Coordinates of C-alpha atoms and ligand atoms in Angstrom, one line a residue:
M1 CA 13.3 8.9 12.3
I2 CA 11.2 11.4 14.4
V3 CA 9.2 9.6 17.1
R4 CA 5.7 11.1 17.3
V5 CA 2.2 10.5 18.6
T6 CA 0.2 8.3 16.3
N7 CA -3.5 9.2 16.3
I8 CA -6.3 6.8 15.3
I9 CA -9.4 8.3 13.8
S10 CA -12.5 6.3 13.3
A11 CA -14.2 6.4 9.9
S12 CA -17.4 4.5 10.0
D13 CA -19.5 4.0 6.9
E14 CA -22.0 6.8 7.6
D15 CA -19.7 9.3 9.1
Y16 CA -16.3 9.6 7.6
K17 CA -16.1 13.3 6.6
E18 CA -13.9 14.3 9.6
A19 CA -11.5 11.4 9.0
V20 CA -11.3 12.3 5.3
Q21 CA -10.5 15.9 6.1
A22 CA -7.9 15.1 8.7
A23 CA -6.1 12.6 6.4
T24 CA -6.3 14.9 3.4
A25 CA -4.8 17.8 5.4
L26 CA -1.8 15.7 6.5
L27 CA -1.3 14.3 2.9
A28 CA -1.4 17.8 1.5
A29 CA 1.2 18.9 4.0
G30 CA 3.6 16.1 2.7
E31 CA 2.8 13.6 5.4
V32 CA 2.2 9.8 5.3
V33 CA -1.1 8.4 6.6
A34 CA -2.3 4.8 7.1
L35 CA -5.6 4.2 5.3
P36 CA -7.9 1.3 5.0
T37 CA -8.3 -0.5 1.6
E38 CA -10.4 -3.5 0.8
T39 CA -7.3 -5.7 0.7
V40 CA -4.9 -4.6 3.5
Y41 CA -4.2 -1.2 5.2
G42 CA -1.9 1.0 3.1
L43 CA 0.6 3.6 4.0
A44 CA -0.2 6.5 1.7
A45 CA 1.5 9.6 0.4
N46 CA 0.9 12.0 -2.5
V47 CA 2.6 10.2 -5.4
F48 CA 3.8 13.5 -7.0
D49 CA 5.6 14.5 -3.8
P50 CA 9.0 12.7 -3.7
V51 CA 9.8 13.9 -0.2
A52 CA 6.6 12.4 1.1
V53 CA 7.2 9.2 -0.8
A54 CA 10.7 9.0 0.7
K55 CA 9.0 9.0 4.1
I56 CA 7.1 5.8 3.2
F57 CA 10.4 4.0 2.6
A58 CA 11.8 5.3 5.8
V59 CA 8.8 4.5 8.0
K60 CA 8.6 0.9 6.6
E61 CA 12.3 0.4 6.5
R62 CA 11.7 -0.7 3.0
P63 CA 14.6 -1.0 0.5
S64 CA 14.4 1.6 -2.2
F65 CA 14.6 -1.1 -4.9
D66 CA 11.1 -2.4 -4.0
P67 CA 8.6 -0.2 -6.0
L68 CA 5.3 1.0 -4.7
I69 CA 1.7 0.6 -5.9
V70 CA -0.1 3.8 -7.1
H71 CA -3.8 4.2 -6.3
V72 CA -6.0 6.4 -8.5
A73 CA -9.3 7.7 -7.1
T74 CA -10.9 7.9 -10.5
R75 CA -10.5 6.1 -13.9
P76 CA -9.4 9.2 -15.8
D77 CA -6.5 9.6 -13.3
L78 CA -5.0 6.5 -14.8
D79 CA -3.7 8.7 -17.6
R80 CA -1.9 10.9 -15.1
V81 CA 0.2 8.0 -13.8
A82 CA 0.6 5.5 -16.7
I83 CA 0.6 5.4 -20.5
V84 CA -1.6 2.6 -21.7
P85 CA 0.0 1.1 -24.9
D86 CA -2.4 1.0 -27.9
D87 CA -1.9 -2.8 -28.5
I88 CA -3.4 -3.7 -25.0
R89 CA -5.8 -0.8 -24.6
V90 CA -8.9 -2.8 -25.3
T91 CA -7.9 -5.6 -22.9
V92 CA -7.0 -3.0 -20.2
E93 CA -10.4 -1.4 -20.6
K94 CA -12.2 -4.7 -20.3
L95 CA -10.3 -5.6 -17.2
L96 CA -11.0 -2.2 -15.6
N97 CA -14.7 -2.5 -16.4
A98 CA -14.7 -5.9 -14.8
F99 CA -12.6 -5.4 -11.7
W100 CA -12.2 -1.7 -10.9
P101 CA -12.6 -0.4 -8.3
G102 CA -11.1 -3.5 -6.7
P103 CA -8.1 -5.7 -5.9
L104 CA -6.5 -5.8 -9.3
T105 CA -3.2 -4.0 -9.9
L106 CA -1.9 -3.5 -13.5
I107 CA 1.8 -3.0 -14.4
L108 CA 1.9 -0.4 -17.2
P109 CA 4.5 1.9 -18.7
K110 CA 4.9 4.8 -16.3
H111 CA 4.0 8.4 -16.9
P112 CA 7.1 10.6 -16.9
D113 CA 5.6 12.7 -14.1
I114 CA 5.8 9.8 -11.6
P115 CA 9.0 10.2 -9.5
D116 CA 11.6 7.4 -10.0
L117 CA 11.6 6.7 -6.3
V118 CA 8.0 5.4 -6.6
T119 CA 8.9 2.9 -9.3
S120 CA 12.4 2.2 -8.0
G121 CA 13.7 3.4 -11.4
L122 CA 11.6 0.9 -13.4
P123 CA 10.1 2.1 -16.6
T124 CA 6.7 0.6 -15.4
V125 CA 4.3 1.6 -12.7
A126 CA 1.9 -0.6 -10.7
V127 CA -1.6 1.0 -10.6
R128 CA -5.0 0.1 -9.0
Q129 CA -8.2 1.8 -7.9
S130 CA -9.1 0.7 -4.4
G131 CA -12.6 -0.6 -3.7
N132 CA -12.6 1.1 -0.3
K133 CA -14.8 4.2 -0.5
I134 CA -13.0 6.0 2.4
F135 CA -9.7 5.5 0.6
R136 CA -11.1 6.8 -2.7
A137 CA -12.8 9.8 -0.9
I138 CA -9.4 10.8 0.5
G139 CA -7.7 10.6 -2.9
K140 CA -10.5 12.6 -4.5
E141 CA -10.4 15.3 -1.8
L142 CA -6.6 15.6 -2.2
G143 CA -6.9 15.6 -6.0
Q144 CA -3.8 13.4 -6.4
P145 CA -3.1 9.7 -6.8
L146 CA -1.6 8.0 -3.7
A147 CA 1.4 5.8 -3.5
A148 CA 0.6 3.2 -0.9
P149 CA 2.3 0.0 0.0
S150 CA 1.0 -2.2 2.8
A151 CA 1.2 -0.5 6.2
N152 CA 3.6 -2.9 7.8
R153 CA 7.3 -2.8 8.4
F154 CA 9.3 -4.4 5.5
G155 CA 9.0 -8.2 5.3
R156 CA 6.4 -8.4 8.0
I157 CA 2.7 -9.5 8.0
S158 CA 0.4 -7.1 6.2
P159 CA -2.1 -5.4 8.5
T160 CA -5.8 -6.0 8.0
S161 CA -7.1 -3.8 10.9
A162 CA -6.2 -0.4 12.4
T163 CA -5.0 -2.2 15.5
A164 CA -2.5 -4.3 13.4
V165 CA -1.2 -1.1 11.8
H166 CA -0.8 0.5 15.2
K167 CA 1.3 -2.5 16.3
E168 CA 3.5 -2.1 13.2
L169 CA 3.9 1.7 13.0
D170 CA 3.1 3.3 16.3
G171 CA 5.3 6.3 16.9
R172 CA 6.3 6.5 13.2
I173 CA 3.3 8.1 11.5
P174 CA 0.9 10.9 12.6
L175 CA -2.4 9.2 11.7
I176 CA -4.2 5.9 11.1
V177 CA -7.7 6.1 9.6
D178 CA -9.7 3.2 11.1
G179 CA -12.1 1.9 8.5
G180 CA -12.7 -1.4 10.3
A181 CA -11.4 -4.9 9.2
C182 CA -10.4 -5.2 5.5
S183 CA -13.0 -7.2 3.5
E184 CA -10.5 -9.2 1.3
G185 CA -7.6 -9.6 3.8
L186 CA -5.0 -10.4 1.1
E187 CA -3.1 -8.0 -1.1
S188 CA -4.3 -7.2 -4.6
T189 CA -3.6 -9.5 -7.6
I190 CA -0.8 -8.0 -9.7
I191 CA -0.8 -8.6 -13.5
H192 CA 1.2 -7.7 -16.5
I193 CA -0.4 -7.7 -19.9
E194 CA 1.2 -8.3 -23.3
A195 CA -0.3 -8.2 -26.7
G196 CA -0.4 -11.6 -28.5
E197 CA -1.1 -12.7 -32.0
K198 CA -4.5 -14.1 -31.2
R199 CA -5.1 -13.3 -27.5
P200 CA -3.2 -11.1 -25.1
T201 CA -1.0 -12.8 -22.4
I202 CA -1.7 -12.1 -18.8
T203 CA 1.1 -12.9 -16.3
I204 CA 0.1 -13.1 -12.7
L205 CA 3.0 -11.6 -10.8
R206 CA 1.3 -11.8 -7.4
P207 CA -1.8 -14.1 -6.9
G208 CA -4.6 -12.4 -5.0
P209 CA -8.3 -11.9 -4.7
I210 CA -8.8 -11.7 -8.5
T211 CA -8.0 -15.3 -9.3
K212 CA -6.7 -17.0 -12.4
E213 CA -10.1 -18.4 -13.0
M214 CA -11.6 -14.9 -13.0
L215 CA -8.9 -13.6 -15.5
Q216 CA -8.8 -16.4 -18.0
N217 CA -11.6 -14.9 -20.2
F218 CA -9.4 -11.8 -20.8
G219 CA -6.3 -13.5 -22.1
K220 CA -3.9 -16.5 -21.9
I221 CA -2.8 -16.8 -18.3
Q222 CA 0.9 -17.3 -17.7
R223 CA 2.8 -18.0 -14.4
P224 CA 5.8 -15.8 -13.8
K225 CA 9.4 -17.0 -13.6
R226 CA 10.4 -17.2 -10.0
S227 CA 12.3 -14.3 -8.7
N228 CA 15.6 -14.8 -7.0
E229 CA 18.0 -12.7 -4.8
A230 CA 20.1 -11.7 -7.8
N231 CA 17.0 -10.4 -9.6
P232 CA 14.4 -9.5 -7.0
M233 CA 12.4 -7.3 -9.4
A234 CA 11.6 -10.2 -11.8
P235 CA 8.7 -9.8 -11.4
G236 CA 8.9 -7.4 -8.5
M237 CA 8.5 -9.8 -5.7
L238 CA 11.0 -10.7 -3.0
S239 CA 10.9 -14.3 -2.0
S240 CA 10.8 -13.9 1.8
H241 CA 7.8 -11.8 2.8
Y242 CA 4.7 -11.7 5.0
A243 CA 6.7 -13.4 7.8
P244 CA 5.8 -13.6 11.4
R245 CA 8.7 -13.1 13.9
T246 CA 8.1 -16.7 15.1
P247 CA 9.5 -19.2 12.6
L248 CA 6.8 -20.6 10.4
L249 CA 6.9 -24.0 8.6
L250 CA 4.5 -24.7 5.9
L251 CA 4.3 -28.5 6.4
E252 CA 3.7 -29.9 3.0
R253 CA 4.8 -33.5 4.1
V254 CA 4.0 -34.8 7.5
E255 CA 7.4 -36.5 7.7
D256 CA 9.1 -33.1 7.8
F257 CA 7.7 -32.4 11.2
R258 CA 10.3 -33.4 13.9
P259 CA 9.3 -31.6 17.1
E260 CA 12.0 -31.0 19.7
S261 CA 11.1 -31.7 23.3
G262 CA 10.5 -28.7 25.5
K263 CA 9.5 -26.5 22.5
K264 CA 6.1 -25.0 21.9
Y265 CA 4.5 -25.6 18.6
G266 CA 1.3 -23.9 17.3
L267 CA -0.9 -24.9 14.4
L268 CA -2.4 -22.8 11.7
S269 CA -5.2 -25.1 10.6
Y270 CA -7.6 -24.8 7.7
T271 CA -10.7 -26.0 9.5
G272 CA -9.6 -26.8 13.0
E273 CA -11.8 -29.9 12.9
A274 CA -10.5 -32.9 14.9
G275 CA -9.5 -35.7 12.6
R276 CA -8.8 -33.4 9.7
G277 CA -5.5 -31.8 8.6
Y278 CA -2.9 -31.8 11.3
V279 CA -5.2 -31.1 14.2
N280 CA -4.4 -34.6 15.9
L281 CA -0.8 -34.7 14.7
Y282 CA 0.6 -33.2 17.9
S283 CA -0.5 -31.7 21.2
W284 CA -0.3 -28.1 19.9
S285 CA 0.3 -25.3 22.4
A286 CA -2.0 -23.0 20.4
M287 CA -4.2 -23.3 17.4
E288 CA -5.9 -20.9 15.0
C289 CA -8.3 -21.9 12.2
L290 CA -8.5 -20.1 8.8
S291 CA -12.1 -21.2 8.3
P292 CA -13.7 -23.1 11.1
G293 CA -16.2 -25.8 10.3
N294 CA -16.4 -26.8 6.6
G295 CA -13.6 -24.5 5.4
K296 CA -14.3 -21.8 2.9
L297 CA -11.5 -20.2 0.8
P298 CA -12.8 -16.6 0.9
E299 CA -12.9 -16.8 4.7
A300 CA -9.4 -18.4 4.8
A301 CA -8.0 -15.5 2.7
L302 CA -9.8 -12.9 4.9
R303 CA -8.5 -14.4 8.1
L304 CA -4.9 -15.4 7.1
F305 CA -2.9 -12.4 8.3
H306 CA -5.1 -11.9 11.4
T307 CA -4.6 -15.5 12.5
L308 CA -0.9 -15.4 11.7
R309 CA -0.6 -12.3 13.9
K310 CA -2.4 -14.1 16.8
L311 CA -0.1 -17.1 16.6
D312 CA 2.9 -14.8 16.4
E313 CA 1.8 -13.2 19.7
A314 CA 1.3 -16.6 21.4
G315 CA 4.9 -17.0 22.6
L316 CA 5.5 -20.1 20.4
D317 CA 8.8 -21.5 19.2
M318 CA 7.4 -22.4 15.9
I319 CA 4.2 -22.1 13.9
I320 CA 3.2 -25.1 11.7
A321 CA 0.9 -24.3 8.8
E322 CA -1.3 -26.8 7.0
P323 CA -1.2 -26.7 3.2
I324 CA -4.5 -25.9 1.5
T325 CA -5.8 -26.8 -2.0
E326 CA -4.4 -24.6 -4.7
V327 CA -7.5 -23.6 -6.6
G328 CA -9.2 -20.2 -6.7
L329 CA -8.2 -18.1 -3.7
G330 CA -6.2 -21.0 -2.4
V331 CA -3.4 -20.1 -4.8
A332 CA -3.0 -16.7 -3.1
V333 CA -3.2 -18.1 0.4
M334 CA -0.5 -20.7 -0.4
D335 CA 1.7 -18.1 -2.0
R336 CA 1.6 -16.0 1.2
L337 CA 2.3 -19.1 3.4
R338 CA 5.2 -20.2 1.2
R339 CA 6.7 -16.7 1.4
A340 CA 6.3 -16.8 5.2
S341 CA 7.8 -20.3 5.6
I342 CA 11.4 -21.0 6.6
S343 CA 11.4 -23.8 4.1
F344 CA 10.8 -21.5 1.1
Ligands
LIG1 O1 -3.5 -4.7 -2.1 C1 -2.5 -4.1 -2.3 O2 -1.9 -4.2 -3.4 C2 -1.9 -3.3 -1.1 C3 -2.8 -2.1 -0.8 C4 -2.3 -1.2 0.2 O3 -3.2 -1.5 -2.0 N1 -0.6 -2.8 -1.5 C5 0.5 -3.6 -1.5 O4 1.7 -2.9 -1.7 O5 0.5 -4.8 -1.3 P1 3.1 -3.5 -1.5 O6 4.1 -2.4 -1.7 O7 3.2 -4.2 -0.1 O8 3.3 -4.5 -2.6 C6 3.5 -4.0 -3.9 C7 4.2 -5.1 -4.8 C8 5.6 -5.3 -4.4 O9 5.9 -6.6 -4.4 C9 6.4 -4.6 -5.6 O10 7.6 -5.2 -5.8 C10 5.4 -4.8 -6.7 O11 4.1 -4.6 -6.1 N2 5.6 -3.8 -7.7 C11 5.4 -2.4 -7.6 N3 5.7 -1.8 -8.8 C12 6.0 -2.8 -9.7 C13 6.5 -2.7 -11.0 N4 6.6 -1.6 -11.7 N5 6.8 -3.9 -11.6 C14 6.7 -5.1 -10.9 N6 6.3 -5.2 -9.6 C15 6.0 -4.0 -9.0
LIG2 MG1 3.6 -5.4 1.4

């Protein structure tokens, strides 16, 4: 891979024209650029340019069997990347009216124009319309949908700020567009829809900001079968993911914590309040809280990857994570913690 200078260009809400132009020019020239979305930062390329898409896999060191998410700037562009089956069309439209632009990704039959590299040879494509207006402005200016996975190296923590992208990909990409901290902080919810006799079935392949509770009016919700090494693409998720370099243990039972003397342990706590969770369990070398004080799930989701990164940089031997209640956004937070945990 060519080592190069990675520029960071600021794109504040009022004044992002220059950033849009710089990013669009690079994308039009077949480059990859890191862009802000409302979930996590994405590493984008023109979806119809297979050479540019190949750069995404190289930069991330991502195996080619893990397919990418395609981002459309406008609703009509959906028909350029996917073919919506007639038997689920009404449900798809209802879902898009409710959640697009936003953190909901749909798995749909792919349009033949989408290069196989994007979908790893699958007959389906993952599509969403980002809620971030800078991201959409760049897609509109380019006039092409963008393939964009999270802008981290494969298997690592997703970046929720331009600084985090820089730590992951400095020297590997020409530009990071800094749109500030991501407002959701967790990757989009990925769903698959199937027509049913009475109601459609919605399978949540990856839990995220659009929760089961928010989806249940649109169909019967189904949990996916767990993927395994032999079949990582059922349903397109590898088990180990989102992992810090420091080993992390999601401590679901206190008895499983057997600290070794001389080792440094840090705690990822939900509230950080003394007397709650595992705060008093040990004399922690470092502690980060997902939602200080009362504990609120949206704040916990928003801060998860940021706090994990901070603990990863604290020189610990192990990170212990408290489990949180699996309702609403808590499902997505626990999914990420389980995938990061050595006990998974
Ligand atoms: O919020 C997000 O979705 C972020 C931002 C940048 O948009 N993107 C993101 O992309 O999380 P990535 O590549 O890190 O995760 C995409 C997931 C992968 O687990 C992949 O296996 C799955 O989507 N996926 C992609 N295409 C699929 C398909 N056709 N069928 C099943 N799973 C698919
Ligand atoms: Mg990712």
